[in-house]
Coordinates of C-alpha atoms in Angstrom, one line a residue:
M263 CA 73.6 105.0 75.0
A264 CA 72.2 103.3 78.0
R265 CA 74.8 100.4 77.7
V266 CA 77.6 103.1 77.5
V267 CA 76.1 104.7 80.7
D268 CA 76.4 101.3 82.3
L269 CA 80.0 101.1 81.2
V270 CA 80.8 104.6 82.6
V271 CA 79.1 103.8 85.9
T272 CA 81.0 100.5 86.3
A273 CA 84.4 102.2 85.5
L274 CA 84.0 105.1 87.8
S275 CA 82.4 102.9 90.7
A276 CA 85.5 100.6 90.4
G277 CA 87.9 103.6 90.8
G278 CA 88.7 103.6 87.1
S279 CA 88.7 106.5 84.5
V280 CA 86.9 107.3 81.4
H281 CA 89.0 108.3 78.4
Y282 CA 87.4 110.2 75.5
V283 CA 89.7 110.1 72.5
G284 CA 89.1 112.1 69.3
A285 CA 90.5 114.5 66.8
G286 CA 89.5 117.9 65.4
T287 CA 85.9 118.8 66.4
S288 CA 85.3 115.4 68.0
G289 CA 88.3 115.6 70.1
R290 CA 87.3 119.2 71.3
L291 CA 83.8 118.0 72.1
G292 CA 85.2 115.2 74.2
V293 CA 87.6 117.6 76.1
L294 CA 84.7 120.0 76.6
D295 CA 82.4 117.4 78.2
A296 CA 85.3 116.2 80.4
V297 CA 86.2 119.7 81.6
E298 CA 82.7 120.7 82.3
L299 CA 82.0 117.7 84.6
L300 CA 84.6 119.0 87.1
P301 CA 82.6 122.1 88.3
T302 CA 79.1 120.7 87.6
Y303 CA 79.5 117.4 89.5
G304 CA 82.6 118.0 91.6
I305 CA 84.4 115.0 90.2
R306 CA 88.3 114.7 90.0
P307 CA 90.1 115.6 86.8
D308 CA 91.5 112.0 86.6
Q309 CA 88.0 110.6 86.5
V310 CA 86.9 111.7 83.0
I311 CA 89.8 112.6 80.7
G312 CA 89.6 114.1 77.3
H313 CA 92.4 113.2 74.9
M314 CA 92.8 115.2 71.6
A315 CA 95.1 114.6 68.6
G316 CA 97.8 117.2 68.8
G317 CA 97.4 117.9 72.4
E318 CA 96.2 121.0 74.1
R319 CA 97.4 123.4 71.3
A320 CA 95.2 121.5 68.9
F321 CA 92.2 122.9 70.7
V322 CA 92.6 126.2 69.2
R323 CA 94.7 125.4 66.1
A324 CA 94.9 122.3 63.9
V325 CA 98.0 120.3 64.2
E326 CA 99.2 118.7 60.9
G327 CA 98.9 115.0 60.6
A328 CA 98.1 114.3 64.4
E329 CA 94.9 112.5 63.7
D330 CA 96.6 110.2 61.1
S331 CA 98.7 108.4 63.7
P332 CA 97.3 105.4 65.4
E333 CA 100.6 105.3 67.4
L334 CA 99.7 108.6 69.0
G335 CA 96.3 107.3 69.9
A336 CA 97.6 104.2 71.5
A337 CA 100.2 106.3 73.5
E338 CA 97.3 108.2 75.1
L339 CA 96.5 105.1 77.2
A340 CA 100.1 104.6 78.5
Q341 CA 98.8 105.3 82.1
A342 CA 95.4 103.6 81.8
G343 CA 94.3 101.4 84.6
P344 CA 92.6 98.0 84.7
H345 CA 89.2 99.5 85.4
D346 CA 89.2 102.2 82.7
L347 CA 86.9 102.7 79.9
V348 CA 87.9 104.2 76.4
I349 CA 85.3 106.0 74.4
G350 CA 86.4 106.8 70.8
I351 CA 84.7 109.9 69.2
A352 CA 85.0 110.1 65.4
A353 CA 82.6 111.7 62.9
S354 CA 83.9 109.5 60.0
G355 CA 84.2 106.5 62.1
R356 CA 87.7 105.8 60.7
T357 CA 90.2 108.3 62.3
P358 CA 93.4 106.5 62.8
Y359 CA 94.3 108.3 66.0
V360 CA 90.9 107.1 67.5
G361 CA 91.5 103.6 66.0
G362 CA 94.9 103.3 67.7
A363 CA 93.5 104.1 71.0
L364 CA 90.6 101.6 70.6
A365 CA 93.0 98.9 69.5
E366 CA 95.2 99.5 72.5
A367 CA 92.3 99.4 74.7
R368 CA 91.2 96.1 73.2
R369 CA 94.9 94.7 73.7
R370 CA 94.7 95.6 77.4
G371 CA 91.3 94.1 77.8
L372 CA 89.6 97.3 78.5
P373 CA 86.0 98.0 77.6
T374 CA 85.5 100.2 74.5
A375 CA 82.8 102.3 72.9
L376 CA 82.5 104.4 69.8
I377 CA 80.5 107.5 69.0
S378 CA 80.4 108.3 65.2
T379 CA 77.8 109.7 62.8
N380 CA 78.8 107.2 60.1
P381 CA 76.3 104.2 60.4
N382 CA 79.0 102.1 58.7
A383 CA 81.9 103.3 60.8
P384 CA 84.8 100.8 60.2
L385 CA 86.1 101.5 63.8
A386 CA 82.9 99.9 65.2
D387 CA 84.7 96.5 65.0
L388 CA 86.9 97.7 67.7
A389 CA 84.1 98.8 70.0
D390 CA 82.0 96.8 72.5
V391 CA 79.2 99.3 72.0
S392 CA 78.8 101.7 69.1
I393 CA 76.5 104.7 69.0
L394 CA 76.0 105.6 65.3
P395 CA 73.4 108.3 64.7
D396 CA 72.7 108.9 61.0
T397 CA 72.8 112.7 60.6
G398 CA 73.0 112.6 56.8
P399 CA 75.1 115.0 54.6
E400 CA 76.2 118.4 56.0
A401 CA 74.8 121.6 54.7
V402 CA 78.3 122.5 53.9
T403 CA 79.8 119.2 52.6
G404 CA 82.4 117.8 54.8
S405 CA 82.0 120.4 57.6
T406 CA 81.3 117.8 60.4
R407 CA 81.4 120.4 63.1
M408 CA 77.7 121.0 62.1
K409 CA 75.1 118.3 62.2
S410 CA 77.6 115.7 63.1
G411 CA 79.2 117.8 65.8
T412 CA 75.8 118.7 67.3
A413 CA 74.8 115.0 67.4
Q414 CA 78.1 114.0 69.1
K415 CA 77.7 116.8 71.7
M416 CA 74.1 115.6 72.5
T417 CA 75.2 112.1 72.8
L418 CA 78.0 113.0 75.2
N419 CA 75.7 115.1 77.2
A420 CA 73.2 112.3 77.6
I421 CA 75.8 109.8 78.6
S422 CA 77.7 111.9 81.1
T423 CA 74.5 113.4 82.6
A424 CA 72.9 110.0 83.1
A425 CA 76.1 108.5 84.6
M426 CA 76.5 111.4 87.0
I427 CA 72.9 110.9 88.2
R428 CA 73.4 107.2 88.6
L429 CA 76.5 107.9 90.5
G430 CA 74.7 110.1 93.1
K431 CA 76.0 113.5 92.0
T432 CA 72.5 115.0 92.0
W433 CA 69.5 115.5 94.3
S434 CA 66.5 115.1 92.0
N435 CA 67.5 117.5 89.3
L436 CA 69.8 119.7 91.5
M437 CA 73.6 119.9 91.4
I438 CA 74.6 119.0 94.9
D439 CA 78.3 118.6 94.3
V440 CA 78.7 121.9 92.3
V441 CA 82.0 123.5 92.8
A442 CA 81.6 127.3 93.1
T443 CA 84.2 128.7 90.7
N444 CA 82.5 132.2 90.4
E445 CA 79.9 134.5 91.9
K446 CA 77.1 133.0 89.7
L447 CA 77.7 129.6 91.0
R448 CA 77.8 130.8 94.6
V449 CA 74.3 132.3 94.2
R450 CA 73.1 129.3 92.5
M451 CA 74.3 127.0 95.5
V452 CA 72.1 129.0 97.8
R453 CA 69.1 128.6 95.5
I454 CA 69.9 124.8 95.3
V455 CA 69.7 124.6 99.0
E456 CA 66.5 126.6 99.2
Q457 CA 64.8 124.3 96.6
A458 CA 66.0 121.1 98.2
T459 CA 64.9 122.0 101.7
G460 CA 62.1 124.7 101.4
A461 CA 64.3 127.1 103.5
D462 CA 64.5 130.8 102.9
A463 CA 67.6 132.4 101.4
G464 CA 68.9 133.5 104.8
P465 CA 68.9 130.0 106.5
A466 CA 70.2 128.5 103.3
R467 CA 73.1 130.8 103.1
A468 CA 73.9 130.3 106.7
A469 CA 73.8 126.6 106.3
L470 CA 76.2 126.8 103.3
E471 CA 78.6 129.0 105.2
A472 CA 78.5 126.5 108.2
A473 CA 79.2 123.6 105.8
D474 CA 82.1 125.3 104.0
G475 CA 80.2 125.5 100.8
R476 CA 79.3 121.8 100.6
V477 CA 75.8 121.8 99.3
R478 CA 74.9 118.2 100.3
V479 CA 76.0 118.8 103.9
A480 CA 73.9 122.0 104.1
I481 CA 70.9 120.1 102.7
V482 CA 71.0 117.4 105.3
A483 CA 71.7 119.8 108.1
L484 CA 68.6 122.0 107.2
A485 CA 66.3 119.1 106.2
A486 CA 67.0 117.0 109.3
G487 CA 67.2 120.0 111.7
V488 CA 70.7 119.1 112.9
G489 CA 74.2 120.8 113.0
V490 CA 77.0 120.4 110.4
A491 CA 78.8 117.7 112.3
E492 CA 75.8 115.6 112.6
A493 CA 74.9 116.0 109.0
E494 CA 78.5 115.1 108.0
A495 CA 78.4 111.9 110.1
A496 CA 75.2 110.8 108.5
L497 CA 76.5 111.4 105.0
E498 CA 79.7 109.4 105.9
E499 CA 77.5 106.5 106.6
T500 CA 75.7 106.8 103.3
P501 CA 78.3 107.6 100.6
P502 CA 77.0 108.0 97.0
S503 CA 76.5 104.7 95.4
A504 CA 74.9 103.7 92.0
E505 CA 73.7 100.5 93.8
R506 CA 71.5 102.4 96.3
A507 CA 68.0 102.3 94.4
G508 CA 66.0 105.4 94.7
D509 CA 68.7 107.2 96.6
P510 CA 72.1 107.0 94.8
S511 CA 73.2 110.3 96.3
G512 CA 72.7 108.9 99.8
V513 CA 71.2 112.3 100.8
R514 CA 67.7 111.1 101.5
T515 CA 69.0 108.2 103.7
A516 CA 71.3 110.6 105.5
I517 CA 68.4 112.9 106.2
D518 CA 66.4 110.1 107.8
R519 CA 69.4 108.9 109.9
A520 CA 70.3 112.4 111.1
R521 CA 66.7 113.1 111.9
S522 CA 66.3 109.8 113.9
A523 CA 69.5 110.3 115.7
S524 CA 68.5 113.7 116.9
G525 CA 65.0 112.6 117.8
G526 CA 63.8 115.6 115.7
S527 CA 61.3 116.0 112.9
G528 CA 63.3 118.2 110.6
A529 CA 64.0 121.8 110.2
T530 CA 61.3 124.2 111.3
G531 CA 61.8 126.3 108.2
G532 CA 60.6 123.4 105.9
A533 CA 62.2 120.2 105.1
V534 CA 62.5 118.0 102.0
D535 CA 60.4 115.0 101.4
S536 CA 62.2 112.0 102.9
G537 CA 59.5 109.4 101.8
S538 CA 60.3 106.1 100.5
A539 CA 62.6 105.6 97.6
G540 CA 61.0 105.5 94.3
G541 CA 57.8 107.3 95.5
A542 CA 55.3 108.1 92.8
A543 CA 54.9 111.7 91.7
G544 CA 52.2 113.2 93.8
S545 CA 52.7 111.0 96.8
E546 CA 52.7 112.7 100.2
P547 CA 55.8 112.8 102.4
T548 CA 55.6 110.7 105.5
D549 CA 57.2 113.4 107.5
G550 CA 59.1 116.8 107.1
V551 CA 56.7 118.5 104.7
A552 CA 57.9 121.5 102.8
P553 CA 56.0 124.7 103.4
A554 CA 53.3 125.8 101.0
G555 CA 54.7 127.3 97.9
S556 CA 58.2 125.8 98.3
S557 CA 59.8 123.9 95.7
A558 CA 61.3 120.9 97.5
P559 CA 61.9 117.8 95.4
T560 CA 59.8 114.8 95.8
G561 CA 60.1 111.1 94.8
D562 CA 63.3 109.4 94.3
D563 CA 66.6 111.0 92.8
S564 CA 66.3 109.4 89.5
G565 CA 62.7 110.7 88.8
S566 CA 61.2 114.0 87.7
V567 CA 60.8 116.9 90.2
R568 CA 57.6 118.5 91.0
G569 CA 57.3 122.2 91.8
I570 CA 60.8 123.3 90.8
G571 CA 60.2 126.4 88.8
R572 CA 62.7 129.0 90.0
D573 CA 65.1 130.3 87.4
Q574 CA 68.4 128.4 87.7
R575 CA 70.3 130.3 85.0

């Protein structure tokens, strides 16, 4: 899975796309993961794409024979670019539609991966990396939406979550690029800013409003004690990058830059720890200490978070 995460990060960092290709339950799980990444991490629809045998209508009703056509699988990559990655998802490890897509990717020189619950998956020969969890026989024979489907979903969750963290789409364990598509998410955005900065709900909400709902801008403004314009300028200088060890989001570096430029020491209502990248859990921040009882993240963005205990449901 770590090797596939590397492939995803490389593809997206180079401006390419990730293509999930599957049929039936496997296809639906790929589409589900792709769709849910948009509001959770604020990515574009063309960055992670779910292809399902039979198209959109197959999501709710089976399309006869669609998964048996390798030509249809190959056709899904008609618009694929030179930096794209193709991930086939097939419980049996032999679905012709998925095989067609993997073979076409190989023909184009694109990297490939396979997720299957058949340890002897025939399509593994077409994949640079194969993830083959052995889930054993289903409780209801042949119903691969059960153990096999659960394992595929968990695998996709692990890969996409790790990749998004590596790409700087989180601040510790907080969704800083979340897109508010409903009231629940709007409330959650306020809590994220509270937790990231130690600020109360009022200042957090005001910062979000001033930042037009952009969580990472609100965090930098509050934590550095600067205005939205200064926060935006600092973030523009430190865009998200998987190559920035300890701070892939760029937020920690932006806070330090904005604070230095303003000559201040952070927001009076409590600021996030801006200590060195990769700081050990339990280390003290060098400046900008969150107030007692707050739940500001500590350490680098890729590590665990101390003190985050508020309900995020």
